[in-house]
Short mmCIF file of C-alpha atoms in Angstrom, two decimals:
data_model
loop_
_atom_site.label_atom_id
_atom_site.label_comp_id
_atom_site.label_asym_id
_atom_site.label_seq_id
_atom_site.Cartn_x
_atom_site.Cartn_y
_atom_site.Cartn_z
CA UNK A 1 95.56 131.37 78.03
CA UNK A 2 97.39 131.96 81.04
CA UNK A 3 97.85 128.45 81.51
CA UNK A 4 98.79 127.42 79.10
CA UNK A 5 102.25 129.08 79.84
CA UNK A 6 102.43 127.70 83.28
CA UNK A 7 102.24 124.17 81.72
CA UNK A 8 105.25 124.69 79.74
CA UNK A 9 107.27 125.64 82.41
CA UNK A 10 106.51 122.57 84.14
CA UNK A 11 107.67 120.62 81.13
CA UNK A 12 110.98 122.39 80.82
CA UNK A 13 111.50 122.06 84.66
CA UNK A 14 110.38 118.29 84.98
CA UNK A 15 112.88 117.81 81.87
CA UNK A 16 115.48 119.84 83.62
CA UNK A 17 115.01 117.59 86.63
CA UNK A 18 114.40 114.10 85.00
CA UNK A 19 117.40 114.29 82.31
CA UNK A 20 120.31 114.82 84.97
CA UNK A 21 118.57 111.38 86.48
CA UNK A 22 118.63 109.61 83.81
CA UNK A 23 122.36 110.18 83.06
CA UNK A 24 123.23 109.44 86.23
CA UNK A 25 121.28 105.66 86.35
CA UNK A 26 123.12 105.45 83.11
CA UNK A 27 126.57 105.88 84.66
CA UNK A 28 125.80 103.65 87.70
CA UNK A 29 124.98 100.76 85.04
CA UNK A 30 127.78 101.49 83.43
CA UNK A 31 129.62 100.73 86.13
CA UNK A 32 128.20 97.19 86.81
CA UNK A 33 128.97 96.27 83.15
CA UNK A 34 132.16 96.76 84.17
CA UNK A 35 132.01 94.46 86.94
CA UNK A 36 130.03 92.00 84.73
CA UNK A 37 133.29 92.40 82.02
CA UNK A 38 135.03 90.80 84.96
CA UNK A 39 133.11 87.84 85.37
CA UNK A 40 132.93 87.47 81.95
CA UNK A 41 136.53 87.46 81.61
CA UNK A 42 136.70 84.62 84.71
CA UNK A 43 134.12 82.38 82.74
CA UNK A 44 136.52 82.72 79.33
CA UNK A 45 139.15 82.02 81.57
CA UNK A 46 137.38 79.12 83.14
CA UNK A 47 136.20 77.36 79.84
CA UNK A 48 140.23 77.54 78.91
CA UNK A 49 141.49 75.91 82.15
CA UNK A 50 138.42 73.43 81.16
CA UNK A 51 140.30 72.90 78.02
CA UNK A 52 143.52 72.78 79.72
CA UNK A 53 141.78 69.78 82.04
CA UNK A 54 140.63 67.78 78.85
CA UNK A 55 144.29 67.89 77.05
CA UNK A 56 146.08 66.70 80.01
CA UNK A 57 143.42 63.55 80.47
CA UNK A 58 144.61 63.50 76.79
CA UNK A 59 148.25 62.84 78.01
CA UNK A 60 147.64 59.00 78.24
CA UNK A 61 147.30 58.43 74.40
CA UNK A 62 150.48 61.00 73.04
CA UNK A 63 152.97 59.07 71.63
CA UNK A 64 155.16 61.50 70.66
CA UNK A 65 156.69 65.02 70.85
CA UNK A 66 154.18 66.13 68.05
CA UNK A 67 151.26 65.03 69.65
CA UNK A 68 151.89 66.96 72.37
CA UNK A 69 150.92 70.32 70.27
CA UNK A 70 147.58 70.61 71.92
CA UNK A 71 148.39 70.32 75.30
CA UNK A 72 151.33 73.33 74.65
CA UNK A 73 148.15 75.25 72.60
CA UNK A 74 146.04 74.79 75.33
CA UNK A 75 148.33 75.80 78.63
CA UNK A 76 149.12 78.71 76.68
CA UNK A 77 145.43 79.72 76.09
CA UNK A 78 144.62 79.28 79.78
CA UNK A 79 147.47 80.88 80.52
CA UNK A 80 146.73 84.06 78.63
CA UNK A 81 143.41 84.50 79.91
CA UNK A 82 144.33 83.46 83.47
CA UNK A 83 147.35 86.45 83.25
CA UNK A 84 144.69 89.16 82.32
CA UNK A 85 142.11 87.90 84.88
CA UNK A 86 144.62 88.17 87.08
CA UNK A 87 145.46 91.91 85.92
CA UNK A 88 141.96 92.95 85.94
CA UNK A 89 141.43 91.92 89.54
CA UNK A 90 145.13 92.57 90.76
CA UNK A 91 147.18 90.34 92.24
CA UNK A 92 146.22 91.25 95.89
CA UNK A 93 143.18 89.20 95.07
CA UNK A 94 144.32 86.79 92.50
CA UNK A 95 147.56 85.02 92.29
CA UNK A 96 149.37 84.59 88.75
CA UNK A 97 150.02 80.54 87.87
CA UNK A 98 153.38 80.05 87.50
CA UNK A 99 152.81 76.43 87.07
CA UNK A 100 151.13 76.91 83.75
CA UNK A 101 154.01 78.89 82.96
CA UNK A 102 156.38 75.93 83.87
CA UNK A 103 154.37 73.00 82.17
CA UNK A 104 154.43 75.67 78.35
CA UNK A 105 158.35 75.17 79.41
CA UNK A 106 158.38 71.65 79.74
CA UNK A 107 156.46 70.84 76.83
CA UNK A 108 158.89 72.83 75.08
CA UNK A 109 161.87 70.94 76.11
CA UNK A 110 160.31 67.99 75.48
CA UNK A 111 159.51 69.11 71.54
CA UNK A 112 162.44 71.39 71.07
CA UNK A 113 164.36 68.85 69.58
CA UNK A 114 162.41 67.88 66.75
CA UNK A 115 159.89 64.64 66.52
CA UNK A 116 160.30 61.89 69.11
CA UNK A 117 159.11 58.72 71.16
CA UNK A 118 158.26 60.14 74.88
CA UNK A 119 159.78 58.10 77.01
CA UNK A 120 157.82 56.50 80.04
CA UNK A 121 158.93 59.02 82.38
CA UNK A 122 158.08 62.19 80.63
CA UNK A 123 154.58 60.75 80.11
CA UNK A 124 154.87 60.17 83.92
CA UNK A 125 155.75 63.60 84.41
CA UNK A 126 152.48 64.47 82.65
CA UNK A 127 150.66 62.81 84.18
CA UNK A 128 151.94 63.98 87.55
CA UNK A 129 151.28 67.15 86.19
CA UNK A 130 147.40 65.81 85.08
CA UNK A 131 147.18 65.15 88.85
CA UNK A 132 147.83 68.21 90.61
CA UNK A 133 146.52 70.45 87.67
CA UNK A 134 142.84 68.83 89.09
CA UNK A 135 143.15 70.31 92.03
CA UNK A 136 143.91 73.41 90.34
CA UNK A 137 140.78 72.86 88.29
CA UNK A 138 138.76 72.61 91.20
CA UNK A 139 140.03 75.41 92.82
CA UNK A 140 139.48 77.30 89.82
CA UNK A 141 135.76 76.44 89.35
CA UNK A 142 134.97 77.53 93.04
CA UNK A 143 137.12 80.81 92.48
CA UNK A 144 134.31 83.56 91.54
CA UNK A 145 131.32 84.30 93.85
CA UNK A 146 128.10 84.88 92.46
CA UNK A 147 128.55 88.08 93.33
CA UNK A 148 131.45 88.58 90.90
CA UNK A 149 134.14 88.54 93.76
CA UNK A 150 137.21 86.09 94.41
CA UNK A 151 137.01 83.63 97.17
CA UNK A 152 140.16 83.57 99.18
CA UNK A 153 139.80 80.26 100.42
CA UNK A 154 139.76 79.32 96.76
CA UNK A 155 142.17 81.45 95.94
CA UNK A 156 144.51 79.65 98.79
CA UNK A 157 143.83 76.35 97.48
CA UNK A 158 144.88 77.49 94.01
CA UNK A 159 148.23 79.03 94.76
CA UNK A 160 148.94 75.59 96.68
CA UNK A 161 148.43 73.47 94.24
CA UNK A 162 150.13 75.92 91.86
CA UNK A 163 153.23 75.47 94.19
CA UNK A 164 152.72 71.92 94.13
CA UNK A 165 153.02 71.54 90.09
CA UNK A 166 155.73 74.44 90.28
CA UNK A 167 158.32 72.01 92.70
CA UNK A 168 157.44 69.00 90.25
CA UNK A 169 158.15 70.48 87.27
CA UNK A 170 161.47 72.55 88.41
CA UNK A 171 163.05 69.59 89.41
CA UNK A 172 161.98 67.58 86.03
CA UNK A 173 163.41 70.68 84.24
CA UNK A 174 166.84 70.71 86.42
CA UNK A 175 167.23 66.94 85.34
#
């Protein structure tokens, strides 16, 4: 009978012991679901700019101001999830697009006043704009390690093409 006891203790203790450890795993995991939030974000983020990338190759066939409703959906989409990727990694490590930001203001000039022919050099502009986004594209794709981490290199190459689409389409809205 006396051992019974004894075995008891050894329950309660190896519980005492075991449950503190298992918490503990559980807040280390916890942790890397963070991390994996982040990469999910990047691949939401990714699939939009892939979006993006397929409305601009659309460029070539818009006729008009209305059919450029898309394209202004999709920069805006990619440009929402690019701003909070950008938040949840900080800017030290990711650089906002302000060229995304400056293409949703030229498509808005363009459709601002009502239905229209584009003329041959707005589509020009666009497709300008087709151009260097690519690079962005490419940039963008290469931007995430598999470790969940930004690529600076990557990250260089973005912000230069960024700059790139920024000049074009500053001077095309100054006109």
């Amino acid at each position: 009978m006396k051992r019974k006891p004894n075995i008891i203790i050894y329950v309660i203790v190896a519980f005492l012991i075991i449950w503190p450890l298992y918490q503990i795993i559980g807040m280390v995991r916890g942790h890397s679901e963070t991390e994996d939030a982040g990469k999910l974000l990047y691949q939401v983020s990714l699939f939009q700019m892939e979006l993006l990338s397929s409305s601009l190759h659309d460029v070539d066939k818009a006729k008009d101001t209305n059919s450029l409703n898309p394209l202004r959906q999709a920069v805006y989409t990619a440009s929402f999830t690019h701003e909070h990727l950008v938040q949840a990694y900080g800017e030290k490590k990711l650089r906002p697009l302000e060229g995304l930001s400056q293409l949703m203001q030229y498509l808005l000039r363009l459709q601002i006043g009502g239905q229209r022919a584009l003329k041959a050099e707005e589509v020009q502009t666009l497709t300008e704009s087709r151009r260097l986004f690519e690079e962005i594209y490419d940039a963008y794709g290469k931007l995430m390690s598999s470790g969940g981490s930004m690529v600076s290199s990557q990250n260089d190459r973005l912000v230069k093409a960024d700059k790139e689409m920024v000049e074009l389409l500053r001077k095309k809205l100054l006109q």
